[in-house]
Amino acid sequence: MLCGESGIGQILAWSVRDWLNGGVYTAWLGFVDRLFASIYGLPRIYEETTKFNPSDGALTIEEVNEALVKESWYKERFVLLMKALCSGGTVRGFRFACQSICFCDCDIYETWRYKKQDFQVGRMGYTLYNEVVICPYSKGVTERQKELLLRVLDRLKPADVIVTIDMNGLEAFTHRSMRAVTASSTYFEIQRTVMNTVDNSKLPPASEIFTDGQAYGYDAYLRLDTGETTEVRKAIQNRTQEYTEYYVSDKSSTAQVADVTYTIENANDEVVSEEDWTERESTVRWSSWVRFTIVDAPDNYPGGKYGRTPMRAPAVNRDGTDYIFPYESQDAYERMKGAQVIADGGEVMGHHYRVRLSVSTTTTRYTPDMSLVTVNDASNNMQVLPEVEPKELNAYSRVTLRNMQ
C-alpha cells in the first residue's frame, strides 16, 4: 500500500480491518461501540468516553494514550460480561457482572450465611434468607449502572433469589483505611514540539481549507502566532504495533535534542525540577592488621604480670599483699579496645584490628541528557546514566525533551 488508503489500498485496508475486528482485543475505534453497545447492549460509562472523535482526529500523545486506554477499559468490561454469562448464577458470575457494568470490584453478601446471627441483615430482615446483597467498591456508580446491573443479574440469578445493591454493605463489613500508596515504576515521556514560522492570518478561513468538515485537532496549527510552539499532533491510526525510536545527544550545535530536563511529580500533582543524581565513591587507606596486646589479666598471668609468681597462682605482690588486675580478662580488654577502634572508623576481625589512615572521596554527577544514547563529541567523551532506583517511592519521574529540531 504505497499510496495509503487510496484506490485499491482502501479496499485492502477495509479487508484487514474486518479481519482484525474478528477478535475482541483486536477490535478498535468505532467498531468497538457498534459491537458492544448496539449488539450486546453494553454502553460506555463516562470514564470511557472522550470529548473528541479518535477515528478521524489529529491527536497529541496524551490524547492518543487517553483514547487507547479508555478503549482498553471498554473492551475489558465486555470480556468480563462474557465471563459473567459463562459463570451463571454463582458468586464468580455476580462479581464478573459487577466488574463489567460498574467498572469496579464488589463485596457479595449471602444473607443465609448470617441466619444464626442476632442482627438484621439485608432489606428482607429476619423473614427470608434468600437475598444477595452487592456492595460496589466505587461510590461513583450511577443509577443507570445499578439498573443495568440488576437487569443482567436477573438473567443470571437462581429463580428464588432476591438481589439488592447496597452502597454501604452490611453491618458485618469493617472499614479499613489505606495505610500507604507507592509507585511501582518510572517512565520516560517524549514530547515533540513544532514552532510556527508563517503568518497564519494570511491563510484562508478554515472552512475553505477543510471543505468536507474540520476534524478534531487540525485547527491547532492554524491558531498559532509566529514563533509560538505546540505539541506535534498525529492521527491515531498512524501508528504501528511495535516501533523503536532512538534520540542522541551531544555537545554540538546541530544536535537532534537541544534540551533535556529531569522533573518529578510531587504529592500535590505539581511538576518540579529534580536534582541531578550524584554518586560518591570513597577510597580508604588502611593500616596493616595488628593483634590485640596481651594484657595483665587473670587468664594471661594467673599470678599477676608484676606479682611474685606471674605464671601461677596465687596473685600476690612481692610484699605479700593481694594483687589487683587492671583488666578482668583478655576478652574484656579486646571488647573495650575494639569498640574504640570502630568508633574511630577502624575495623575489628577476630583478635586483630586495623585503623583508617586516610579517606579520599570522588563525586560523579549524572545530568538528564546522559539518559539518552550519546555519541562521541569533539572532546571524545562518552558517558551513560547508571541504573538506579527512584529516590522517592511515592512519586514517579520522567524525562522531558524540549525544543527538538
mmCIF file of C-alpha atoms in Angstrom, residues 170-374:
data_model
loop_
_atom_site.group_PDB
_atom_site.id
_atom_site.type_symbol
_atom_site.label_atom_id
_atom_site.label_comp_id
_atom_site.label_asym_id
_atom_site.label_seq_id
_atom_site.Cartn_x
_atom_site.Cartn_y
_atom_site.Cartn_z
ATOM 1 C CA LEU A 170 -23.896 -4.991 55.660
ATOM 2 C CA GLU A 171 -23.037 -4.479 59.298
ATOM 3 C CA ALA A 172 -20.611 -7.382 59.101
ATOM 4 C CA PHE A 173 -18.332 -5.229 56.941
ATOM 5 C CA THR A 174 -15.483 -3.470 58.798
ATOM 6 C CA HIS A 175 -13.903 -0.469 57.099
ATOM 7 C CA ARG A 176 -10.098 -0.434 56.906
ATOM 8 C CA SER A 177 -8.313 2.753 55.898
ATOM 9 C CA MET A 178 -5.457 2.681 53.375
ATOM 10 C CA ARG A 179 -2.042 2.794 55.003
ATOM 11 C CA ALA A 180 0.192 3.855 52.140
ATOM 12 C CA VAL A 181 0.428 4.184 48.353
ATOM 13 C CA THR A 182 3.647 3.713 46.399
ATOM 14 C CA ALA A 183 4.568 3.865 42.736
ATOM 15 C CA SER A 184 5.956 0.670 41.236
ATOM 16 C CA SER A 185 7.856 2.110 38.276
ATOM 17 C CA THR A 186 9.187 5.185 36.492
ATOM 18 C CA TYR A 187 8.770 6.152 32.872
ATOM 19 C CA PHE A 188 10.201 8.404 30.163
ATOM 20 C CA GLU A 189 7.938 10.652 28.130
ATOM 21 C CA ILE A 190 8.881 12.155 24.750
ATOM 22 C CA GLN A 191 7.190 15.497 23.961
ATOM 23 C CA ARG A 192 7.576 16.641 20.338
ATOM 24 C CA THR A 193 7.004 20.334 19.618
ATOM 25 C CA VAL A 194 6.783 22.337 16.416
ATOM 26 C CA MET A 195 7.373 26.096 16.002
ATOM 27 C CA ASN A 196 5.242 28.185 13.649
ATOM 28 C CA THR A 197 7.288 30.286 11.196
ATOM 29 C CA VAL A 198 4.468 31.621 8.981
ATOM 30 C CA ASP A 199 1.786 34.286 9.446
ATOM 31 C CA ASN A 200 -1.451 32.329 9.805
ATOM 32 C CA SER A 201 -3.531 35.493 9.446
ATOM 33 C CA LYS A 202 -2.750 35.456 5.718
ATOM 34 C CA LEU A 203 -4.186 31.958 5.263
ATOM 35 C CA PRO A 204 -7.757 31.465 4.015
ATOM 36 C CA PRO A 205 -10.500 30.637 6.559
ATOM 37 C CA ALA A 206 -10.594 27.130 7.937
ATOM 38 C CA SER A 207 -13.950 26.495 6.236
ATOM 39 C CA GLU A 208 -12.249 26.931 2.861
ATOM 40 C CA ILE A 209 -9.270 24.737 3.781
ATOM 41 C CA PHE A 210 -11.397 21.913 5.207
ATOM 42 C CA THR A 211 -14.239 21.809 2.693
ATOM 43 C CA ASP A 212 -15.564 18.446 3.896
ATOM 44 C CA GLY A 213 -15.685 19.443 7.543
ATOM 45 C CA GLN A 214 -12.910 20.015 10.023
ATOM 46 C CA ALA A 215 -11.943 17.061 12.212
ATOM 47 C CA TYR A 216 -10.806 17.461 15.808
ATOM 48 C CA GLY A 217 -7.315 18.874 16.338
ATOM 49 C CA TYR A 218 -6.493 20.021 12.807
ATOM 50 C CA ASP A 219 -7.021 23.707 13.658
ATOM 51 C CA ALA A 220 -4.366 23.642 16.404
ATOM 52 C CA TYR A 221 -1.668 24.787 13.986
ATOM 53 C CA LEU A 222 -3.883 27.497 12.440
ATOM 54 C CA ARG A 223 -4.269 29.220 15.818
ATOM 55 C CA LEU A 224 -0.515 29.617 16.343
ATOM 56 C CA ASP A 225 1.152 33.008 16.206
ATOM 57 C CA THR A 226 4.527 33.425 14.559
ATOM 58 C CA GLY A 227 7.196 31.916 16.829
ATOM 59 C CA GLU A 228 4.666 30.090 19.026
ATOM 60 C CA THR A 229 5.143 26.358 19.661
ATOM 61 C CA THR A 230 2.723 23.497 20.246
ATOM 62 C CA GLU A 231 2.847 19.737 20.523
ATOM 63 C CA VAL A 232 3.016 17.748 17.293
ATOM 64 C CA ARG A 233 -0.284 16.019 16.546
ATOM 65 C CA LYS A 234 -0.909 12.886 14.517
ATOM 66 C CA ALA A 235 -3.804 10.590 13.628
ATOM 67 C CA ILE A 236 -4.324 7.675 15.988
ATOM 68 C CA GLN A 237 -4.335 5.245 13.043
ATOM 69 C CA ASN A 238 -0.874 6.467 12.009
ATOM 70 C CA ARG A 239 0.849 4.097 14.416
ATOM 71 C CA THR A 240 2.297 0.606 14.417
ATOM 72 C CA GLN A 241 2.056 -2.190 16.927
ATOM 73 C CA GLU A 242 5.788 -2.125 17.657
ATOM 74 C CA TYR A 243 8.317 0.586 16.934
ATOM 75 C CA THR A 244 11.626 1.865 18.266
ATOM 76 C CA GLU A 245 12.937 5.419 18.451
ATOM 77 C CA TYR A 246 16.485 6.495 19.276
ATOM 78 C CA TYR A 247 17.381 10.003 20.450
ATOM 79 C CA VAL A 248 21.019 11.033 20.617
ATOM 80 C CA SER A 249 22.542 13.976 22.410
ATOM 81 C CA ASP A 250 25.937 15.616 22.018
ATOM 82 C CA LYS A 251 27.527 18.995 22.636
ATOM 83 C CA SER A 252 27.356 20.206 19.037
ATOM 84 C CA SER A 253 25.043 22.997 17.827
ATOM 85 C CA THR A 254 23.291 20.594 15.411
ATOM 86 C CA ALA A 255 22.261 18.016 17.992
ATOM 87 C CA GLN A 256 18.879 16.356 17.487
ATOM 88 C CA VAL A 257 17.875 17.079 21.106
ATOM 89 C CA ALA A 258 18.592 20.611 22.272
ATOM 90 C CA ASP A 259 17.483 20.372 25.913
ATOM 91 C CA VAL A 260 16.729 17.625 28.437
ATOM 92 C CA THR A 261 15.169 18.256 31.857
ATOM 93 C CA TYR A 262 14.502 15.883 34.735
ATOM 94 C CA THR A 263 11.276 16.557 36.632
ATOM 95 C CA ILE A 264 9.261 14.797 39.307
ATOM 96 C CA GLU A 265 5.584 14.909 40.211
ATOM 97 C CA ASN A 266 5.104 15.566 43.930
ATOM 98 C CA ALA A 267 2.171 14.746 46.186
ATOM 99 C CA ASN A 268 0.364 17.954 45.115
ATOM 100 C CA ASP A 269 0.450 16.884 41.429
ATOM 101 C CA GLU A 270 2.987 19.632 40.710
ATOM 102 C CA VAL A 271 5.812 19.012 38.241
ATOM 103 C CA VAL A 272 9.032 20.368 39.747
ATOM 104 C CA SER A 273 12.692 20.059 38.809
ATOM 105 C CA GLU A 274 14.646 17.238 40.379
ATOM 106 C CA GLU A 275 18.252 17.452 41.499
ATOM 107 C CA ASP A 276 20.893 15.721 39.391
ATOM 108 C CA TRP A 277 21.877 12.256 40.528
ATOM 109 C CA THR A 278 25.271 12.207 42.216
ATOM 110 C CA GLU A 279 27.369 9.174 43.063
ATOM 111 C CA ARG A 280 30.188 9.311 45.613
ATOM 112 C CA GLU A 281 32.996 6.792 45.714
ATOM 113 C CA SER A 282 35.368 6.741 48.685
ATOM 114 C CA THR A 283 38.862 5.244 48.745
ATOM 115 C CA VAL A 284 40.182 4.294 52.209
ATOM 116 C CA ARG A 285 43.839 3.644 53.060
ATOM 117 C CA TRP A 286 44.166 1.167 55.937
ATOM 118 C CA SER A 287 46.962 0.150 58.249
ATOM 119 C CA SER A 288 48.092 -3.487 58.445
ATOM 120 C CA TRP A 289 46.204 -5.915 60.683
ATOM 121 C CA VAL A 290 47.538 -5.843 64.276
ATOM 122 C CA ARG A 291 46.859 -8.361 67.023
ATOM 123 C CA PHE A 292 45.496 -7.060 70.291
ATOM 124 C CA THR A 293 48.108 -6.648 73.040
ATOM 125 C CA ILE A 294 48.368 -9.399 75.686
ATOM 126 C CA VAL A 295 47.304 -7.510 78.814
ATOM 127 C CA ASP A 296 47.647 -8.071 82.523
ATOM 128 C CA ALA A 297 44.581 -10.267 83.204
ATOM 129 C CA PRO A 298 43.980 -13.477 85.234
ATOM 130 C CA ASP A 299 43.660 -15.674 82.094
ATOM 131 C CA ASN A 300 47.060 -14.470 80.803
ATOM 132 C CA TYR A 301 49.001 -14.131 84.096
ATOM 133 C CA PRO A 302 47.384 -16.137 86.944
ATOM 134 C CA GLY A 303 49.800 -14.666 89.495
ATOM 135 C CA GLY A 304 49.791 -11.135 88.060
ATOM 136 C CA LYS A 305 52.200 -9.874 85.428
ATOM 137 C CA TYR A 306 54.176 -7.944 88.073
ATOM 138 C CA GLY A 307 53.383 -10.253 91.002
ATOM 139 C CA ARG A 308 55.562 -12.672 92.931
ATOM 140 C CA THR A 309 54.800 -15.646 90.618
ATOM 141 C CA PRO A 310 53.324 -14.265 87.322
ATOM 142 C CA MET A 311 52.603 -17.636 85.658
ATOM 143 C CA ARG A 312 50.906 -19.371 88.608
ATOM 144 C CA ALA A 313 48.513 -18.524 91.394
ATOM 145 C CA PRO A 314 48.079 -17.070 93.929
ATOM 146 C CA ALA A 315 48.137 -13.483 92.671
ATOM 147 C CA VAL A 316 50.110 -11.581 95.346
ATOM 148 C CA ASN A 317 52.575 -8.737 95.274
ATOM 149 C CA ARG A 318 56.211 -9.170 96.313
ATOM 150 C CA ASP A 319 55.368 -7.776 99.748
ATOM 151 C CA GLY A 320 52.583 -10.368 100.191
ATOM 152 C CA THR A 321 49.597 -8.102 99.582
ATOM 153 C CA ASP A 322 46.753 -9.010 97.178
ATOM 154 C CA TYR A 323 47.479 -8.293 93.517
ATOM 155 C CA ILE A 324 44.970 -6.045 91.652
ATOM 156 C CA PHE A 325 44.464 -6.829 87.940
ATOM 157 C CA PRO A 326 43.859 -3.832 85.637
ATOM 158 C CA TYR A 327 41.566 -5.982 83.379
ATOM 159 C CA GLU A 328 39.078 -8.736 84.220
ATOM 160 C CA SER A 329 40.107 -10.833 81.209
ATOM 161 C CA GLN A 330 41.704 -10.655 77.770
ATOM 162 C CA ASP A 331 38.242 -10.761 76.122
ATOM 163 C CA ALA A 332 37.039 -7.830 78.224
ATOM 164 C CA TYR A 333 40.042 -5.788 77.097
ATOM 165 C CA GLU A 334 39.522 -6.696 73.404
ATOM 166 C CA ARG A 335 35.821 -5.728 73.569
ATOM 167 C CA MET A 336 36.682 -2.353 75.070
ATOM 168 C CA LYS A 337 39.579 -1.729 72.679
ATOM 169 C CA GLY A 338 37.563 -2.942 69.653
ATOM 170 C CA ALA A 339 34.742 -0.519 70.471
ATOM 171 C CA GLN A 340 37.233 2.354 70.484
ATOM 172 C CA VAL A 341 38.737 1.239 67.142
ATOM 173 C CA ILE A 342 35.304 1.014 65.490
ATOM 174 C CA ALA A 343 34.273 4.387 66.899
ATOM 175 C CA ASP A 344 37.368 5.904 65.266
ATOM 176 C CA GLY A 345 36.462 4.349 61.883
ATOM 177 C CA GLY A 346 38.609 1.228 62.144
ATOM 178 C CA GLU A 347 37.739 -2.457 61.716
ATOM 179 C CA VAL A 348 37.968 -5.488 64.015
ATOM 180 C CA MET A 349 38.234 -9.109 62.861
ATOM 181 C CA GLY A 350 38.654 -11.785 65.498
ATOM 182 C CA HIS A 351 41.663 -10.945 67.669
ATOM 183 C CA HIS A 352 43.043 -8.426 65.143
ATOM 184 C CA TYR A 353 42.238 -4.825 64.255
ATOM 185 C CA ARG A 354 43.268 -2.124 61.813
ATOM 186 C CA VAL A 355 42.834 1.647 61.759
ATOM 187 C CA ARG A 356 41.873 4.030 58.964
ATOM 188 C CA LEU A 357 44.806 6.165 57.861
ATOM 189 C CA SER A 358 43.154 8.420 55.239
ATOM 190 C CA VAL A 359 39.987 8.747 53.101
ATOM 191 C CA SER A 360 39.675 10.266 49.602
ATOM 192 C CA THR A 361 36.249 10.837 48.005
ATOM 193 C CA THR A 362 35.397 11.386 44.321
ATOM 194 C CA THR A 363 31.947 12.627 43.215
ATOM 195 C CA THR A 364 30.363 11.881 39.826
ATOM 196 C CA ARG A 365 27.334 13.910 38.694
ATOM 197 C CA TYR A 366 24.899 12.490 36.130
ATOM 198 C CA THR A 367 22.866 15.021 34.130
ATOM 199 C CA PRO A 368 19.497 14.258 32.406
ATOM 200 C CA ASP A 369 20.976 14.283 28.880
ATOM 201 C CA MET A 370 23.088 11.286 29.840
ATOM 202 C CA SER A 371 19.909 9.159 29.927
ATOM 203 C CA LEU A 372 19.891 9.274 26.112
ATOM 204 C CA VAL A 373 22.053 7.388 23.677
ATOM 205 C CA THR A 374 25.202 9.501 23.472
#
